[in-house]
mmCIF file of C-alpha atoms in Angstrom:
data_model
loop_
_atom_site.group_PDB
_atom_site.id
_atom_site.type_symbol
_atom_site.label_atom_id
_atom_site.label_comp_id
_atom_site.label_asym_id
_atom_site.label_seq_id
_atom_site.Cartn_x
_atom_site.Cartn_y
_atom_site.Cartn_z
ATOM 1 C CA UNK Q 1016 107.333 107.361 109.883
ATOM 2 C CA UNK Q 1017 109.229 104.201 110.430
ATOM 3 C CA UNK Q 1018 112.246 105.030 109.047
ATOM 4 C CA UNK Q 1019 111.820 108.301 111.498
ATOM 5 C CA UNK Q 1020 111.379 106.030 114.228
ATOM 6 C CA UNK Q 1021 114.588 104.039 113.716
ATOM 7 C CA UNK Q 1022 116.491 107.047 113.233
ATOM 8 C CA UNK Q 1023 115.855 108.398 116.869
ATOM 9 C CA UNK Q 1024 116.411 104.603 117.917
ATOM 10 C CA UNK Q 1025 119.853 105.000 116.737
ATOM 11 C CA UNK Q 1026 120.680 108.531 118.172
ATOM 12 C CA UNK Q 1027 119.193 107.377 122.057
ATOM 13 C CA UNK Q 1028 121.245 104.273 121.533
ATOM 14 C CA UNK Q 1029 124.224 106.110 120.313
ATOM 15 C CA UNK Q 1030 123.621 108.956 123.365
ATOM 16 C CA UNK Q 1031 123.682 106.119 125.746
ATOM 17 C CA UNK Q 1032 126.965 104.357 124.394
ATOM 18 C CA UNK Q 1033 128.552 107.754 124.598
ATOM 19 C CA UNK Q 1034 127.605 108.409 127.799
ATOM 20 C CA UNK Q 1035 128.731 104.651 129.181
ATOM 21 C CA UNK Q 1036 132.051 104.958 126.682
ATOM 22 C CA UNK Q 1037 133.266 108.639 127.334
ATOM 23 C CA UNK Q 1038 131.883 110.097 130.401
ATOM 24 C CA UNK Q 1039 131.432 107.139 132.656
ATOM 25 C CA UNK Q 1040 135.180 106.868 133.848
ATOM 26 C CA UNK Q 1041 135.000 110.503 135.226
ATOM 27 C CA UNK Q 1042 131.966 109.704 137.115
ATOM 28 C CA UNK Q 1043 132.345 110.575 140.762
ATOM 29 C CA UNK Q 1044 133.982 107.985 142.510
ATOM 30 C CA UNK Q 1045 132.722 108.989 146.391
ATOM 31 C CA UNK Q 1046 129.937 106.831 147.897
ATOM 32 C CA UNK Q 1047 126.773 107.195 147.048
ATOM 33 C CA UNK Q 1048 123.787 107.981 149.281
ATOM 34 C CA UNK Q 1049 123.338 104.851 151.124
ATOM 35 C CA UNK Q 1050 126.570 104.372 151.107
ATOM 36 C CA UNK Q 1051 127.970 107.459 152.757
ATOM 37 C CA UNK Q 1052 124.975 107.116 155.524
ATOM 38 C CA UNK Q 1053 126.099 103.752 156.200
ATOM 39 C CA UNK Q 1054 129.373 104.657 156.706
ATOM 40 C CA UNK Q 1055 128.431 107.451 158.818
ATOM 41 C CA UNK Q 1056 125.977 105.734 160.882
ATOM 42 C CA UNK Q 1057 128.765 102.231 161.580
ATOM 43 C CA UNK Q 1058 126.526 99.756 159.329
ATOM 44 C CA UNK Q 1059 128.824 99.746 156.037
ATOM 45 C CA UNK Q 1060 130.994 96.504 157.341
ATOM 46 C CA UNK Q 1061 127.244 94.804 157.347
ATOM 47 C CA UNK Q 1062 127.185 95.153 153.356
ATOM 48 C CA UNK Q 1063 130.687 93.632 152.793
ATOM 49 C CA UNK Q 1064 130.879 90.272 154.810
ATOM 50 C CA UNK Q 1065 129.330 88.678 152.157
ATOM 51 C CA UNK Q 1066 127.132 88.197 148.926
ATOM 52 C CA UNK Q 1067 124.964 85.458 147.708
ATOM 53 C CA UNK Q 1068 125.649 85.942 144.036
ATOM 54 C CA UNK Q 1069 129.601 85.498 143.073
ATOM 55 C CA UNK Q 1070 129.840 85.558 139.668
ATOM 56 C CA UNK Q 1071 129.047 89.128 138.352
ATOM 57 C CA UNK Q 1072 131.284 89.339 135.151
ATOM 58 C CA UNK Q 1073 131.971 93.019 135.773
ATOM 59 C CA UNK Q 1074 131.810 93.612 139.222
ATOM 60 C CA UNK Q 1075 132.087 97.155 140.502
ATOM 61 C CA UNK Q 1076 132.092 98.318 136.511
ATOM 62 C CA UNK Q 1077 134.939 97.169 135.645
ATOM 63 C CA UNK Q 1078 136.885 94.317 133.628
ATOM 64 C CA UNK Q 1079 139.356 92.227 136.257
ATOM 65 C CA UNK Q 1080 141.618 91.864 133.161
ATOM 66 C CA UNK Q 1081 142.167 95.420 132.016
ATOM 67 C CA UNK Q 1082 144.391 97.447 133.968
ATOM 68 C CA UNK Q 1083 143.667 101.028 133.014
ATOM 69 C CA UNK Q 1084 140.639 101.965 135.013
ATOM 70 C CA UNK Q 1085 139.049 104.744 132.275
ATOM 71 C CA UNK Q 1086 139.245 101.424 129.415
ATOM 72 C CA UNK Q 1087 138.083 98.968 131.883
ATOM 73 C CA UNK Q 1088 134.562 101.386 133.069
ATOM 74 C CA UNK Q 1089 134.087 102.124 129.560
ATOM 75 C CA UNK Q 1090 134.211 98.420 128.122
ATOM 76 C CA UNK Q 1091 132.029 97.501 130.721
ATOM 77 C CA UNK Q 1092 129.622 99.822 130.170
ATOM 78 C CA UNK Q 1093 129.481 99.888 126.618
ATOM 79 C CA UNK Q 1094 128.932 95.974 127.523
ATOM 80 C CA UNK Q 1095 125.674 96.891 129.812
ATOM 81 C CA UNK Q 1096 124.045 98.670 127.499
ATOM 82 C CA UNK Q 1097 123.969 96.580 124.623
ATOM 83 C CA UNK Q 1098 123.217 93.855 127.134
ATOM 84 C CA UNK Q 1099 120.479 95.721 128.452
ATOM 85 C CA UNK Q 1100 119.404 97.275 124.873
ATOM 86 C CA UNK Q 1101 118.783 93.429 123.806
ATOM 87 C CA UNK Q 1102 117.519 91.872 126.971
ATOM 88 C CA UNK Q 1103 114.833 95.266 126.928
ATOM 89 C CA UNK Q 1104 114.271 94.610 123.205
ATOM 90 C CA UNK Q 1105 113.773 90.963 123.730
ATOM 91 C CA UNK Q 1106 111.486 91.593 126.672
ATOM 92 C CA UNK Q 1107 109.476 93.800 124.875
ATOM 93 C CA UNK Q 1108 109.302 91.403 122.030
ATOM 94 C CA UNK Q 1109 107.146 88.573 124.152
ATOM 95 C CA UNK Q 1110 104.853 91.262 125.966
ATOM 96 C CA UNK Q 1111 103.444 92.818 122.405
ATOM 97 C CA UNK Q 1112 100.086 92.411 121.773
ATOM 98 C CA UNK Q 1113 98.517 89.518 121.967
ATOM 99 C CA UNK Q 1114 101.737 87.467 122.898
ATOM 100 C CA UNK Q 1115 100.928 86.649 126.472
ATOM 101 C CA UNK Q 1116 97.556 85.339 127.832
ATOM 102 C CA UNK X 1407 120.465 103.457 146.955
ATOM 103 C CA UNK X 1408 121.212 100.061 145.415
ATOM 104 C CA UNK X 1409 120.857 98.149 148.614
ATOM 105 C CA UNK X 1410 123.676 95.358 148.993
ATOM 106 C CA UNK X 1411 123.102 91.997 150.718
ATOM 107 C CA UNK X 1412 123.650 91.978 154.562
ATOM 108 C CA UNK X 1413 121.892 95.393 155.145
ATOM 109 C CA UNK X 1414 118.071 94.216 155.447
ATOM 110 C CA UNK X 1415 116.721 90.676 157.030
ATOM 111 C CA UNK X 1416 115.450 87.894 154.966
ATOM 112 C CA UNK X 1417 111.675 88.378 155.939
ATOM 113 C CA UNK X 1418 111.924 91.945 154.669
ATOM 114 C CA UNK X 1419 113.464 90.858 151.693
ATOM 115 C CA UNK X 1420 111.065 88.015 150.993
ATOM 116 C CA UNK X 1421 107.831 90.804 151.933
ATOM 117 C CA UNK X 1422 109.548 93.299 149.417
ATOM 118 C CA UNK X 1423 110.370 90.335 146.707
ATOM 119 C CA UNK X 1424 106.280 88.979 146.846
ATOM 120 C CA UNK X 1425 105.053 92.880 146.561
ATOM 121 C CA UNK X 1426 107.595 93.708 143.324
ATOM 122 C CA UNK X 1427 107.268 90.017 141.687
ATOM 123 C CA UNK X 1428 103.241 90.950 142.190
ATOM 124 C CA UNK X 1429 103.411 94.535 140.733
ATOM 125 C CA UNK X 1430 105.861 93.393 137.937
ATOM 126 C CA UNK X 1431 103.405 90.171 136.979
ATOM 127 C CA UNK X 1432 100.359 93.045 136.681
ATOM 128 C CA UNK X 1433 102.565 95.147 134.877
ATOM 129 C CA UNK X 1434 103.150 92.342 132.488
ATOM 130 C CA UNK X 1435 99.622 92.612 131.928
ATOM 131 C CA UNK X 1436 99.111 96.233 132.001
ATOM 132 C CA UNK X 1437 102.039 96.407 128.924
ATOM 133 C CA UNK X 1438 100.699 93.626 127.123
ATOM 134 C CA UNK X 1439 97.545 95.046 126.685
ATOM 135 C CA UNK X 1440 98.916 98.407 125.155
ATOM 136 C CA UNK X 1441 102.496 97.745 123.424
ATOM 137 C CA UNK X 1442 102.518 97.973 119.566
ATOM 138 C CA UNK X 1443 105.536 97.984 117.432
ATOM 139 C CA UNK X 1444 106.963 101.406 118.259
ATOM 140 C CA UNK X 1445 107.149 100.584 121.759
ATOM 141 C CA UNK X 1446 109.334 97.566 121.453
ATOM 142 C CA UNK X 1447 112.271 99.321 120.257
ATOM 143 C CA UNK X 1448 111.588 102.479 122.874
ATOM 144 C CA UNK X 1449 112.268 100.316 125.470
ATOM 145 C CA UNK X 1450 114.995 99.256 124.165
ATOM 146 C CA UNK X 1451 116.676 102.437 123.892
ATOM 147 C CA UNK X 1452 114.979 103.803 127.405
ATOM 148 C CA UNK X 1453 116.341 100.806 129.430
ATOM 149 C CA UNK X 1454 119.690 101.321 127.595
ATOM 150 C CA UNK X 1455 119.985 105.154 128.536
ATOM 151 C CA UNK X 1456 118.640 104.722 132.231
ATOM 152 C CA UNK X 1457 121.564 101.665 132.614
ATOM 153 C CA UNK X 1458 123.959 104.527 130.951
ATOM 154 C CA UNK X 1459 122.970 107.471 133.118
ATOM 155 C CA UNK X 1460 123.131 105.321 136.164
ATOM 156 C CA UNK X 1461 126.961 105.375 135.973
ATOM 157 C CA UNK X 1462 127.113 108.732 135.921
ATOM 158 C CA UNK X 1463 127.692 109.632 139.799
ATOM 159 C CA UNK X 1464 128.084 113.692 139.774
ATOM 160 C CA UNK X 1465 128.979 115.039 143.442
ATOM 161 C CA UNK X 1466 126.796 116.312 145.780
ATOM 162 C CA UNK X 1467 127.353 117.693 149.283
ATOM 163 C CA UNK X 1468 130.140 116.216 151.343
ATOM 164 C CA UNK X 1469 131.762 114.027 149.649
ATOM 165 C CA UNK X 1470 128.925 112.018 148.926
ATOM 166 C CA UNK X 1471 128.043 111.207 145.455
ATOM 167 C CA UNK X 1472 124.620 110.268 143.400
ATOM 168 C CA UNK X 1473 123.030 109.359 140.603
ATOM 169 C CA UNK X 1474 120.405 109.467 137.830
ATOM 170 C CA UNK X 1475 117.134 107.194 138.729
ATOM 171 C CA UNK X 1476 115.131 107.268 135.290
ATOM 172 C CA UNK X 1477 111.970 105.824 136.649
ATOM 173 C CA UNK X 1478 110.024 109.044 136.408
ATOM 174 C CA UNK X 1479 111.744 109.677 133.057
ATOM 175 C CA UNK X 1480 110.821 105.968 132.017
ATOM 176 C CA UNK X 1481 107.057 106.413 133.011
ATOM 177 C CA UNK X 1482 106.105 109.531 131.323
ATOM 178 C CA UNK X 1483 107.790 108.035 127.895
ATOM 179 C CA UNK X 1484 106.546 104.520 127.916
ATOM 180 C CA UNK X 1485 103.981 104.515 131.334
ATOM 181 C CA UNK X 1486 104.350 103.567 134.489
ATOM 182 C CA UNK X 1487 103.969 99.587 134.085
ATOM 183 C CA UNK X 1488 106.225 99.509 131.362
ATOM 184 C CA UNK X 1489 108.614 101.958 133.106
ATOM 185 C CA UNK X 1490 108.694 99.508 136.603
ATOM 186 C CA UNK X 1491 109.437 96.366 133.861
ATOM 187 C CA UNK X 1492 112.328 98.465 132.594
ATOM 188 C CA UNK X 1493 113.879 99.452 136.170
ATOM 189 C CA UNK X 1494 113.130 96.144 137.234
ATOM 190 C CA UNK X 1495 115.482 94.665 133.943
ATOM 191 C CA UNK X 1496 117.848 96.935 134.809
ATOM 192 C CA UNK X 1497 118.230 96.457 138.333
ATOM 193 C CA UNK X 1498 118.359 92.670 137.368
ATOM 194 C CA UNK X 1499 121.463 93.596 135.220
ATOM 195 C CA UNK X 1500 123.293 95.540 137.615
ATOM 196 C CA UNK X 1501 123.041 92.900 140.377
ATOM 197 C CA UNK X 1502 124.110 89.947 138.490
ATOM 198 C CA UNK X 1503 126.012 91.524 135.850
ATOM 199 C CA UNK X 1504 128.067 94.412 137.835
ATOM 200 C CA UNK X 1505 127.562 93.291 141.477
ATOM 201 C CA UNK X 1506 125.911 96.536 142.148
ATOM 202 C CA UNK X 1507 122.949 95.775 144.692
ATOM 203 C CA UNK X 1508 122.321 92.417 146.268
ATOM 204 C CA UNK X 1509 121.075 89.754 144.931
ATOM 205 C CA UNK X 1510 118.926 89.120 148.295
ATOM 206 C CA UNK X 1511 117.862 92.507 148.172
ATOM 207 C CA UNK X 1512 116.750 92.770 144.783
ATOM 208 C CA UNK X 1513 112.894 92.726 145.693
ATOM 209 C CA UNK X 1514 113.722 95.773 147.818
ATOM 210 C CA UNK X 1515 115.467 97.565 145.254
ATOM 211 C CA UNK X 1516 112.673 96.783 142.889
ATOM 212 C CA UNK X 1517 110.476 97.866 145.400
ATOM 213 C CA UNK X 1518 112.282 100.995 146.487
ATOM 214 C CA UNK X 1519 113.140 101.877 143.019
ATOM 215 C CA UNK X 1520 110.428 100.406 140.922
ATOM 216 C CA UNK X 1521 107.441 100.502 142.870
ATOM 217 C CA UNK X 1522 107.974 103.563 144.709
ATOM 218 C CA UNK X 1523 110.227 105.529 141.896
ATOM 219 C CA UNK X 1524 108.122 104.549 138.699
ATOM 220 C CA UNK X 1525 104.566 104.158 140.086
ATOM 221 C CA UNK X 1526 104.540 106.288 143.041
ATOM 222 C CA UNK X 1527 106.360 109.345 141.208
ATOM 223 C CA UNK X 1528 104.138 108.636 138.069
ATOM 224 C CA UNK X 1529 100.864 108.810 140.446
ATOM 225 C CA UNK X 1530 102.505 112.427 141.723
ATOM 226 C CA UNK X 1531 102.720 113.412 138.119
ATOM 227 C CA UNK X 1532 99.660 112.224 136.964
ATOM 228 C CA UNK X 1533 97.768 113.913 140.060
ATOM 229 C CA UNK X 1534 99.727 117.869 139.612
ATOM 230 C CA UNK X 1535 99.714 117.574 135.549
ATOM 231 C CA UNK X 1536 95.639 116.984 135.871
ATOM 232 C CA UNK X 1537 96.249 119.736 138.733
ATOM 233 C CA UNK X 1538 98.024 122.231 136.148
ATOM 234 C CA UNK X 1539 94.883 121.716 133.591
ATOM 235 C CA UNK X 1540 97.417 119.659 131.405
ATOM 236 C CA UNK X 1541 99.497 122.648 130.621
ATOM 237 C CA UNK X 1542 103.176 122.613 128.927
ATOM 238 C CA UNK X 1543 104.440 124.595 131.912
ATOM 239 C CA UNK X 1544 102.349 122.800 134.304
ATOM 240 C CA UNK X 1545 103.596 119.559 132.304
ATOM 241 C CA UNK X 1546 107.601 120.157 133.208
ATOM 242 C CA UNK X 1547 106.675 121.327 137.238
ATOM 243 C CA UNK X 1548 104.581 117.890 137.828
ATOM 244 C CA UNK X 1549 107.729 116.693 135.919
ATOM 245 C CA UNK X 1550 110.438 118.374 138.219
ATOM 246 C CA UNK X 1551 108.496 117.577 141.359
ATOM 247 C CA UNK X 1552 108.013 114.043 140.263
ATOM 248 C CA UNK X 1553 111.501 113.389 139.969
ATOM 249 C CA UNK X 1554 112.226 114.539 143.053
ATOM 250 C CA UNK X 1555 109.694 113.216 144.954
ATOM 251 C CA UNK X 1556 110.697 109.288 143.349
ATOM 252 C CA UNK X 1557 114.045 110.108 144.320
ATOM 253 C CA UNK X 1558 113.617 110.908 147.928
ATOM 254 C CA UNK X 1559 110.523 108.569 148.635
ATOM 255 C CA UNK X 1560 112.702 105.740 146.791
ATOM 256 C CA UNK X 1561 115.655 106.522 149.389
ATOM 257 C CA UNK X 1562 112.753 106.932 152.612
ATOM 258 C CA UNK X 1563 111.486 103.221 151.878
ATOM 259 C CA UNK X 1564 115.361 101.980 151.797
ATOM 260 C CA UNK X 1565 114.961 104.081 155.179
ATOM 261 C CA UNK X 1566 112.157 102.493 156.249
ATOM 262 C CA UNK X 1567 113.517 99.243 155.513
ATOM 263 C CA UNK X 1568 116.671 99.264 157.227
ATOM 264 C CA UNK X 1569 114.858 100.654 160.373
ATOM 265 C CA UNK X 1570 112.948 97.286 159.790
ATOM 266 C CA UNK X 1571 115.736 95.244 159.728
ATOM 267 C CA UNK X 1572 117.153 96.870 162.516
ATOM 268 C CA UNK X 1573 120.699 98.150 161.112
ATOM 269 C CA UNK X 1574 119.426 101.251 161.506
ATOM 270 C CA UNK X 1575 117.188 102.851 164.234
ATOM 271 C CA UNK X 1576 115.085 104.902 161.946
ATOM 272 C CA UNK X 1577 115.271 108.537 163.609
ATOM 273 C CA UNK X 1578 119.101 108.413 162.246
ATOM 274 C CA UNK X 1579 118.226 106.480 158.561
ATOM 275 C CA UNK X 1580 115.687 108.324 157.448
ATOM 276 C CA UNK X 1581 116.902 112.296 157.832
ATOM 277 C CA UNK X 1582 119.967 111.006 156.713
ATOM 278 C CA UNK X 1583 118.708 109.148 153.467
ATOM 279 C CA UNK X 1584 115.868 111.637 152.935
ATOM 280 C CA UNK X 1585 118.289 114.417 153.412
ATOM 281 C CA UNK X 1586 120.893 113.828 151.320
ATOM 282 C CA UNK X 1587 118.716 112.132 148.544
ATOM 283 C CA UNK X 1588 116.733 115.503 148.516
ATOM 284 C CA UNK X 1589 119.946 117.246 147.005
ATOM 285 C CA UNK X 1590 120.750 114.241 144.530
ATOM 286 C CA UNK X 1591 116.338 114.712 143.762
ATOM 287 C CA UNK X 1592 117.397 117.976 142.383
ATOM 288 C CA UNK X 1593 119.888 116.066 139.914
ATOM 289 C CA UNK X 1594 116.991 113.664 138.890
ATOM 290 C CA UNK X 1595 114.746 116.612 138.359
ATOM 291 C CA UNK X 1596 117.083 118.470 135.844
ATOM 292 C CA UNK X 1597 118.167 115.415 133.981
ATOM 293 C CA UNK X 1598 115.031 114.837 133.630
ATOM 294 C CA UNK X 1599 113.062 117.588 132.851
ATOM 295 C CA UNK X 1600 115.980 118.262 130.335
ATOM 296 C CA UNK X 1601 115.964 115.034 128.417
ATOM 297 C CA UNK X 1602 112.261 115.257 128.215
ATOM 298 C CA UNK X 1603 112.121 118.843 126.462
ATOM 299 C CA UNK X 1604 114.892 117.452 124.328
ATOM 300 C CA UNK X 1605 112.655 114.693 123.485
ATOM 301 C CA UNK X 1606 109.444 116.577 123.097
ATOM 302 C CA UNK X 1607 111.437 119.100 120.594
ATOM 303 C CA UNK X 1608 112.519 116.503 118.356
ATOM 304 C CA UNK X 1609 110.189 113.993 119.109
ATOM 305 C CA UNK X 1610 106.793 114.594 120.755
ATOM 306 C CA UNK X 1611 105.007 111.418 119.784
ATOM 307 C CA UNK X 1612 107.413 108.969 122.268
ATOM 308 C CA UNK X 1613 106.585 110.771 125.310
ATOM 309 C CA UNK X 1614 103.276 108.821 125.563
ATOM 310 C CA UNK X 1615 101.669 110.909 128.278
ATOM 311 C CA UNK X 1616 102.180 114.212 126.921
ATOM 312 C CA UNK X 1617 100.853 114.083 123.451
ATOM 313 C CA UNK X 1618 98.006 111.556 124.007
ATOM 314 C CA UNK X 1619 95.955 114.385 126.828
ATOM 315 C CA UNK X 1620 96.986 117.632 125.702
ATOM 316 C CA UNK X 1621 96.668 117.205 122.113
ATOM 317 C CA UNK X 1622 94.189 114.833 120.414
ATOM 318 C CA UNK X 1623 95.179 115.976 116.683
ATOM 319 C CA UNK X 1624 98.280 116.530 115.543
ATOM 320 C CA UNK X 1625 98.527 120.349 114.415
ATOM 321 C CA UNK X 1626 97.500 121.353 118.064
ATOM 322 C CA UNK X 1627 100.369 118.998 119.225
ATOM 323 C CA UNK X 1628 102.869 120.716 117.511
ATOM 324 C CA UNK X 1629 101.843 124.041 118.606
ATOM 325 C CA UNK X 1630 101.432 122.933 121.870
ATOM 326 C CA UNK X 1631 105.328 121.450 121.780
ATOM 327 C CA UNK X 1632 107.168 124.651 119.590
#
């Protein structure tokens, strides 16, 4: 049973990294939703004067230092979802049972 | 529908950011009281896929693209609390780790996304599965309506709120975001009805909210699933 368990840990894990690694860079690069009704409707230039966090590692999915755009999505997404794998795991960890009052 | 900074005011923001820090602090609670061991790792692997799928922009009408949500896919796994923590985590991520949403407008992306996708699309599930008489086929349409439903009420509260804030007068935001978010709803519902009955094949005792009403033992759950 636990052993079971594990094993369809590793295939949603390995589904995601596949996902983030080999189909990410041919996601569709148009705006999204909001985005294209803010363009549409004159209100996109509000979004881009500024932002109050700076320091986002990957910003717009993508590593500054790699050149190739395909390498650069897929780095940084196979980066998010371990991050996000451990950070969920870790989460998860303190709100078992019995673990917070 | 990640909203950056500069589209809503500050008030909004800070009304949005008490509501989601509120509804994430009872979810705490809500989780803590029900998460064994085989959750831990679940949620884990759910936030991971949901952050994964989220890249995936396919194109919809007019050169517009959108994306996978997960918070109806989330809640009928793990529940609706735990399903809000995980959106919430991963909306965290994406803002400070990919610069995708604001970092002022993260209580209104919780809220939009986590409040209104995870809870309000699970209550809409909940409310047609009991509807169907807990059926398999009844199971997947609350499931397909669901998903739509957190998808386009997600994108009418990001309507709501920039009508608020007054970027946007809201007889142009919200036909516009309802409208095109009711194509990119019919995304959310495949994906999701799809990764579901992939689950439920292989795996019928993670999806927490099928097994656990329409099958108390476990032979009837199996011939409920095959």
């Amino acid at each position: 049973m636990k052993s079971q368990l594990k094993g369809f840990l590793w295939v949603g894990l390995g589904v995601s990294l596949l996902l983030a690694i080999f189909l990410s860079p041919f996601a569709s690069p148009s705006p999204d939703g909001l985005e294209k009704v803010a363009e549409r409707h004159g209100f996109a230039e509000k979004g881009e004067g500024w932002t109050l966090w700076k320091y986002a590692p990957f910003r717009d999915y993508t590593l500054p230092w790699i050149e190739n755009k395909g390498l650069s999505t897929a780095i940084a997404g196979a980066m998010g979802v371990f991050a996000i794998f451990l950070i969920a795991v870790g989460f998860a960890t303190c709100l078992k049972k019995g673990k917070v009052r | 529908m990640h909203i950056p900074d500069g589209f809503l005011s500050h008030g909004l923001n800070a009304a949005t950011f008490v509501v989601s820090a509120g509804a994430c602090a009872y979810g705490v609670k809500k989780v803590n009281q029900k998460f064994g061991e085989k959750e831990v790792p679940l949620m884990g692997v759910t936030a991971a896929f949901v952050f994964a799928a989220q890249m995936l922009n396919f194109p919809v009408a007019g050169g517009t693209s959108g994306h996978f949500l997960g918070a109806v896919f989330s809640s009928v796994l793990l529940g609706p609390w735990a399903a809000l923590i995980i959106m919430t985590l991963v909306l965290v991520v994406q803002c400070l780790g990919f610069a995708d949403g604001g970092l002022t407008a993260l209580g209104s992306n919780i809220f939009n996304m986590g409040v209104v996708g995870a809870l309000g699309g699970y209550a809409i599930f909940w409310f047609l599965y009991r509807l169907s008489g807990r059926s398999q086929k009844g199971f997947f349409v609350a499931l397909a309506v669901a998903s739509w439903f957190s998808v386009v009420l997600g994108s009418t509260a990001a309507a709501l709120e920039l009508a608020i804030s007054g970027t946007s007068p809201l007889v142009i935001a919200l036909p516009a975001m309802a409208g095109i978010h009711a194509i990119i709803g019919v995304g959310e519902a495949i994906i999701t009805t799809t990764a579901v009955s992939l689950i439920l094949k292989t795996r019928p005792d993670l999806v927490s909210c099928f097994h656990k009403r329409i099958a108390p033992s476990g032979l009837a759950q199996e011939g409920g699933v095959s």
